Structure formats: structure tokens, C-alpha cells
XYZ file of C-alpha atoms in Angstrom:
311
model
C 2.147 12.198 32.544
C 5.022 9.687 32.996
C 8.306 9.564 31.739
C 7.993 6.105 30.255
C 6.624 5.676 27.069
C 5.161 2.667 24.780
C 6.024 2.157 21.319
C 2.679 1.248 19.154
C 2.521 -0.196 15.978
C -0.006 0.753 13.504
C -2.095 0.087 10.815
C -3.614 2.727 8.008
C -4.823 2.937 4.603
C -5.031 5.864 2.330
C -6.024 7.304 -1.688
C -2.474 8.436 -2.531
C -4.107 11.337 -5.027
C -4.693 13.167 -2.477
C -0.943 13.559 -1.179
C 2.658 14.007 -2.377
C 3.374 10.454 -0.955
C 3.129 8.802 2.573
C 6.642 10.024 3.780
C 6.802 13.748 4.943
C 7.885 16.559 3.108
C 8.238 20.411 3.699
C 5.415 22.730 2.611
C 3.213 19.423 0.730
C 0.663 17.725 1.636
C 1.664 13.671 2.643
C 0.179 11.024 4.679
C 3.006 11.040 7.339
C 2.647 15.020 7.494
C -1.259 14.435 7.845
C -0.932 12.072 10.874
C 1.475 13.985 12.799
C -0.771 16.751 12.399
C -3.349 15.160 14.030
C -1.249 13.417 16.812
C -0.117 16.762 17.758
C -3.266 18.391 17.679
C -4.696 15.670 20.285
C -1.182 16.509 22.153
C -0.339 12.617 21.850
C 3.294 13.717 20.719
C 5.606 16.131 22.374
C 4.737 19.749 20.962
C 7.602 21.502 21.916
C 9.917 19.625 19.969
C 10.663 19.838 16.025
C 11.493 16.222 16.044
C 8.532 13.474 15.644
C 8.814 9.339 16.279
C 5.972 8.563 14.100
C 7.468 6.486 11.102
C 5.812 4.268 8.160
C 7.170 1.079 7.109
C 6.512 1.735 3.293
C 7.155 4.496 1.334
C 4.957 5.473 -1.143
C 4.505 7.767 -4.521
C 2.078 10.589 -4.642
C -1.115 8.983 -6.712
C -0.296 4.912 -5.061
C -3.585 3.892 -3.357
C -3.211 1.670 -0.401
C -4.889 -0.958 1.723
C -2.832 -1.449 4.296
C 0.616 0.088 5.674
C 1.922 -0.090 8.509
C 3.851 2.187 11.112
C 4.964 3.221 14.593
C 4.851 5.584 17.104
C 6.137 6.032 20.546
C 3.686 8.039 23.248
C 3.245 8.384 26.930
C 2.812 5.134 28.663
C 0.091 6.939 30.938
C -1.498 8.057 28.147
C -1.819 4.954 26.214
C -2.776 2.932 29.507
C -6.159 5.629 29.436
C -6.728 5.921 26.104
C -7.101 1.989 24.801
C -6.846 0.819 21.227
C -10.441 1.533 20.841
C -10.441 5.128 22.310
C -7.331 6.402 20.229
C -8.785 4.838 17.107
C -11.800 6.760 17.275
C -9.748 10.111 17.901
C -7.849 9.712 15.228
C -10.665 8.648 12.539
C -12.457 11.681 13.964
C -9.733 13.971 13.109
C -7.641 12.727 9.656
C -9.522 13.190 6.321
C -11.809 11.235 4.997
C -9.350 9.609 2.531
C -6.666 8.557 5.574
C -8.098 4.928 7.541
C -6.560 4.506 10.481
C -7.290 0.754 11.337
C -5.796 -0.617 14.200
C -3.015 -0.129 16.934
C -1.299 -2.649 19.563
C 1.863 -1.915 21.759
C 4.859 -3.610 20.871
C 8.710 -4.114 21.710
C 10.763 -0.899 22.020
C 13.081 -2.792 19.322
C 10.426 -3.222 16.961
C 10.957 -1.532 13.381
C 8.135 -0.991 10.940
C 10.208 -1.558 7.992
C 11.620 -4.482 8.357
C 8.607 -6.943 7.313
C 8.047 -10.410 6.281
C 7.013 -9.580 2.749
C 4.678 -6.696 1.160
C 2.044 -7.222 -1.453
C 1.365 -4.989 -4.272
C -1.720 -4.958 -7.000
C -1.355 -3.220 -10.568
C -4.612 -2.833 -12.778
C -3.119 -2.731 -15.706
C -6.305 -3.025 -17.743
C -6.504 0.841 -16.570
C -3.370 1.264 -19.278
C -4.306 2.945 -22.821
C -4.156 0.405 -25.501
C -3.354 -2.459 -22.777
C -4.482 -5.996 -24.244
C -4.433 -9.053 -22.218
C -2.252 -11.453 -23.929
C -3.388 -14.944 -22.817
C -2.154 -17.793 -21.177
C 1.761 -16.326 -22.021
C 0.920 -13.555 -19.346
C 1.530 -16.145 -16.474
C 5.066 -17.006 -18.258
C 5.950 -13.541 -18.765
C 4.731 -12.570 -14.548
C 7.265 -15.670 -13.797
C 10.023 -14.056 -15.224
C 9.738 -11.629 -12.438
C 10.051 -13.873 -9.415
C 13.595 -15.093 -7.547
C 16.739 -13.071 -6.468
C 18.427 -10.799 -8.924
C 20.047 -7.315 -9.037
C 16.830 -5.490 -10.032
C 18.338 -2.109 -11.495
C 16.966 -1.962 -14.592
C 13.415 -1.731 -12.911
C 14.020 0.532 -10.543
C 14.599 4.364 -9.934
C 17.685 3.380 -8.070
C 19.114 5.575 -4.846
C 22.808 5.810 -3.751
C 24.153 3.609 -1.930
C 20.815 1.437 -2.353
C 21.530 -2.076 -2.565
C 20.183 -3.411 -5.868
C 19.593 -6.664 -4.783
C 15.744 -8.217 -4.446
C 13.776 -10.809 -3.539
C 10.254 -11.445 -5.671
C 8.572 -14.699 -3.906
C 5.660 -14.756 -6.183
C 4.589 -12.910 -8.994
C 1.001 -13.875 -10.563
C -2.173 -12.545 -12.258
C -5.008 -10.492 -10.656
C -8.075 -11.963 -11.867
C -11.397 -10.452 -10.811
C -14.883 -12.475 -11.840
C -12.605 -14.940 -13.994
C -10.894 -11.352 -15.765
C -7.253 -10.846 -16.272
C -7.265 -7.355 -14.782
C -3.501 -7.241 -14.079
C -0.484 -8.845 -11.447
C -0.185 -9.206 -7.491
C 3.806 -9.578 -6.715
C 4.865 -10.018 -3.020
C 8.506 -9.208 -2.329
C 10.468 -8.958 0.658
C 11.198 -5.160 0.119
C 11.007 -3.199 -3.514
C 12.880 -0.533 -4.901
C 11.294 2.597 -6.047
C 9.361 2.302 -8.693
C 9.880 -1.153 -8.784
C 6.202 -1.998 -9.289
C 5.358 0.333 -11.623
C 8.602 -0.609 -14.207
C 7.501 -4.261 -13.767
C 4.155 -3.065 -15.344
C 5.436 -1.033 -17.643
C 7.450 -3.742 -19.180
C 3.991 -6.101 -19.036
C 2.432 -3.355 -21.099
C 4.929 -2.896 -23.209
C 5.670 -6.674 -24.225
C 1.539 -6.796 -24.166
C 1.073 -4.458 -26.919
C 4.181 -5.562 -29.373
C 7.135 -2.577 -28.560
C 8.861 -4.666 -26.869
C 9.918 -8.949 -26.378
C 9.999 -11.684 -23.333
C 13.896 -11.736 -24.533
C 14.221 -7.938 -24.154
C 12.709 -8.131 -20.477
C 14.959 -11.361 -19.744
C 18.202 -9.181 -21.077
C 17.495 -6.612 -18.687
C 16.423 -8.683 -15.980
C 19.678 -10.707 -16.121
C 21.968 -8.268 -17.258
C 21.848 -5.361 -14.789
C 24.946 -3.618 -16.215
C 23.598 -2.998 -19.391
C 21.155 -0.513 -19.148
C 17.637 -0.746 -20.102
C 14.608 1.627 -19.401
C 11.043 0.212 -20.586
C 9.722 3.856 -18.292
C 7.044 3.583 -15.229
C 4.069 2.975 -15.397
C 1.263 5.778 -13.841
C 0.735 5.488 -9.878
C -2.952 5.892 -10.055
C -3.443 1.808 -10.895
C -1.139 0.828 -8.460
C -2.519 -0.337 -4.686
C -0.503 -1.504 -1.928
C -2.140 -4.124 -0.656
C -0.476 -5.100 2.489
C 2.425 -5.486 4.512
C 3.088 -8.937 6.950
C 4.503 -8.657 9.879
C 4.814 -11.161 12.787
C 3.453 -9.463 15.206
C 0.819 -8.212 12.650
C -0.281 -10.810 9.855
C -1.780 -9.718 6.401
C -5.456 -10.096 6.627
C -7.268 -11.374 4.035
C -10.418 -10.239 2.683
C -13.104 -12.431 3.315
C -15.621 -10.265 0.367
C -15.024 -11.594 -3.135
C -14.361 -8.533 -5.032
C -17.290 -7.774 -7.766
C -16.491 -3.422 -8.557
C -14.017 -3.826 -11.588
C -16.704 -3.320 -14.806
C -14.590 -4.698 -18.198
C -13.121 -1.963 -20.653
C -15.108 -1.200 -23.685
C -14.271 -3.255 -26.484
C -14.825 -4.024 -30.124
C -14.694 -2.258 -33.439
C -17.212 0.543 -32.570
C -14.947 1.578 -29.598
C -14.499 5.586 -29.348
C -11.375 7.131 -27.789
C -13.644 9.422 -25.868
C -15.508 5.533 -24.369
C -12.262 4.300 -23.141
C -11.331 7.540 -21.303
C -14.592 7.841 -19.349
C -14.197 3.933 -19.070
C -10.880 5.080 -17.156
C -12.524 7.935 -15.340
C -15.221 5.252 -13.695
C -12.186 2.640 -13.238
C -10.364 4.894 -10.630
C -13.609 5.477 -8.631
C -14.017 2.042 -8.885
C -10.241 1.306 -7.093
C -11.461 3.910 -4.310
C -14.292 2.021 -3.696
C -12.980 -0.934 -3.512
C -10.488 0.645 -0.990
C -13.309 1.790 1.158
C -14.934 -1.542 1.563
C -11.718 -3.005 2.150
C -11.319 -0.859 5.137
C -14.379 -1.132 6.262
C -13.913 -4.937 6.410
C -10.484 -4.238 8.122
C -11.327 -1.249 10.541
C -13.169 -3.697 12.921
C -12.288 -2.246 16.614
C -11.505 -4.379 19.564
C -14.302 -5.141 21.798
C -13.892 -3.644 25.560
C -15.099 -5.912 27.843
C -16.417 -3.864 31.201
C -16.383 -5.062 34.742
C -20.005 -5.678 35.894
C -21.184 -5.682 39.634
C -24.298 -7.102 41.181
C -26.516 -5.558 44.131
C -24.721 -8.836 46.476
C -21.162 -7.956 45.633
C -21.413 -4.137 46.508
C -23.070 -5.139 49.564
């Protein structure tokens, strides 16, 4: 081995109910904890040492699904030269559980920091809600109220010394097969919880407890506190994260897995429930083919030879 060393940026995604979040945490199961794990096991990171250099760009709740997050890592430059993107993939998908995609890997600068992205994209199903009920053409007005620059406190579980301050660039429905089934928002960076108080203020105004004006209040008056309460992680996906040197894909596969809540009079409690048990295999699934769309690994071109140039 060398003493230089390259600083990769990565891409994963993971189903968060299988971890006490993505960051790491002593004695728990997490995503962070999961990959280090492995890195060390393959003796990619420095095993005699307490400290690790693998870090995610977004934090995430135990029970948030996501597509696609990002992070870094810094390993032997020898190592890395040998191993190729394709090679170290492979390892890796070999070695983390089943419910951990890791997707792709490049080299990048030394300077380069996970967390500070473009934007990040989040997706709420909040037809997975008890009692949700989609409220029209108003819903677009109401997502609206959400976008621009404001203090956000009142929809966040706020952290000392955390600035307040946020950006939401767009905030619009998520419509599946022509169905309302909830809101994308892309900000620049969220609090925590951020996401899952914005829906939990959606529900809330959606089924009556509480007004438009009582979400505007809070949204523009950050020193009067107001608490509409989060909303559960298990709807929630985080769809992506944009960087320059890494740009949110796309899916190219129109998304067809999200079956309609039962409805009507006839409607038992006991149909809605299983309803919901289906719906969260459904958002699995639909992470699965998302990766498997995503996962594609860089083609390794070989150097061929024929009988006249080996003479």
C-alpha cells in the first residue's frame, strides 16, 4: 500500500425499517454503522484506528426509505487504482444486506463534501395516513404555501445552534396513474423532521382539525409557536440528492405499484389496515426496481491483442 489516498464519492439506497437511521450510533443497528462494517471487513479502511472517514450527506430517521443518498470515503490510492468502480461495487453488494444498495462510486476532489448539495428531493405518500382524504384542486394551493425562504421552526424538530432558515424551491403533488398519492418538495437542505411536519400539517388541514390560515400563521410567524406533530417515517422516501459532480437521475420506468385505498361506505377498519400493510411492501418494491434501474455498473473496456502484434 501507498501513503496517498483518494477520496470517493458514493451513491446508496436503503429500507430505513431496518435501522436506527443512516448516521451511526453506539450499540444500534444504522446504515453508516452497516457500511463501515463491511469496509473494514474487506480491510478498505484502516483497522487499527477507532476513527472512520466514511460520511453520508443526508441524515436520516430510523423507518425513512431511500432511493438515493449520497456519501464519501477516503481509501488507499493503490487500492482504488486495483480495485475499479466495478470491482468494489460488487464487493460491497456481496457483503451489505439485502436491504442496503450500494450503486455507484467515482473519485473526486480531496475538498469535496457530501453534504453540501445542489438540492435534495423528498416523496411523502400520504394516502398511507389513517383517515387521509385528498382534498382536490386546493391541495396544489395548500403544497405552494410551502415553497420560498422563511425561518422554518415551527416544522421542524429544531437543534441548537441550527440555523432556522430554509430554502423550499418547489413543492408539488405526487401523482401516480393520474392519483393524488401525496407531495415531492426539493429543498436546498431540510431540518429534521422537516418533511414529515410538512405532511402532518397536509393531513391535518386535509381532514378538517386544522385551516390554510393556521398553517400560514405558523409558517410566517416563527416566534409563535405552533406544533401540528410529525407525521410516521414509514411513508416518507428520499428520493435523491444533486450534486454537480453527481446529477439526480431520473427514472426512465413510469411507476404502476401504488394500488388505491379502499373506499366507500362498506369500508372495514380491518380493509384499510391490510390496505396499509400491502402499501409499505408496495414502497419497497418500488425501491427495488428503482435501484435496479440505477445500479447499472460501468462497463470495463479490456485491451485486446492480435497474433501480428505479439509477434
Amino acid at each position: 500500500m501507498t501513503n496517498q489516498s483518494v477520496r470517493l464519492a458514493f451513491r446508496i439506497g436503503y429500507l430505513g425499517d431496518g435501522y436506527h437511521g443512516s448516521q451511526i450510533q453506539p450499540d444500534v443497528v444504522t446504515v453508516q454503522g452497516e457500511l463501515i462494517r463491511v469496509f473494514r471487513s474487506l480491510k478498505w479502511l484502516d483497522t487499527a484506528s477507532k476513527e472512520h472517514n466514511l460520511v453520508l450527506s443526508s441524515r436520516t430517521d430510523a423507518g425513512v426509505h431511500v432511493r438515493l443518498n449520497g456519501g464519501v470515503v477516503q481509501i488507499d490510492e493503490e487500492l482504488w487504482n486495483a480495485l475499479t468502480p466495478r470491482k468494489m461495487i460488487r464487493a460491497l453488494d456481496d457483503r451489505l444486506p439485502k436491504d442496503i444498495a450500494f450503486l455507484d462510486v467515482k473519485q473526486v476532489d480531496q475538498d469535496w463534501n457530501p453534504r453540501m448539495a445542489n438540492h435534495r428531493v423528498y416523496r411523502y405518500r400520504l394516502e398511507g395516513l389513517e383517515f387521509w382524504k385528498y382534498p382536490g384542486e386546493v391541495f396544489t394551493e395548500w403544497l405552494q404555501m410551502f415553497e420560498g425562504t422563511y425561518n422554518a421552526t415551527n416544522f421542524a424538530r429544531l437543534e441548537e445552534g441550527k440555523n432556522p432558515i430554509r430554502t423550499i424551491l418547489s413543492c408539488k403533488p405526487w401523482i401516480i396513474g393520474g392519483r393524488t398519492v401525496g407531495f415531492e418538495i426539493i429543498g436546498e437542505a431540510f431540518l429534521w423532521n422537516q418533511v414529515r411536519r410538512t405532511a402532518m400539517a397536509l393531513h391535518r388541514m386535509s381532514i378538517g382539525e386544522i385551516t390554510p390560515h393556521d398553517v400560514k400563521q405558523a409558517i410566517e410567524n416563527p416566534d409563535i409557536e405552533a406544533d401540528f406533530g410529525v407525521a410516521p417515517a414509514d411513508w416518507l422516501i428520499l428520493w435523491g440528492v444533486d450534486w454537480d459532480e453527481m446529477k439526480l437521475p431520473q427514472s426512465n420506468n413510469e411507476i404502476h405499484c401504488f394500488t388505491a385505498p379502499p373506499s366507500g361506505p362498506a369500508v372495514e377498519r380491518t380493509m384499510r389496515k391490510r390496505w396499509r400493510d400491502g402499501a409499505r411492501h408496495e414502497m419497497k418494491s418500488l425501491l427495488y426496481h428503482q435501484w435496479a434501474e440505477l445500479g447499472e455498473l460501468p462497463i470495463v473496456k479490456h485491451n485486446t491483442f492480435n497474433s501480428e502484434e505479439l509477434g
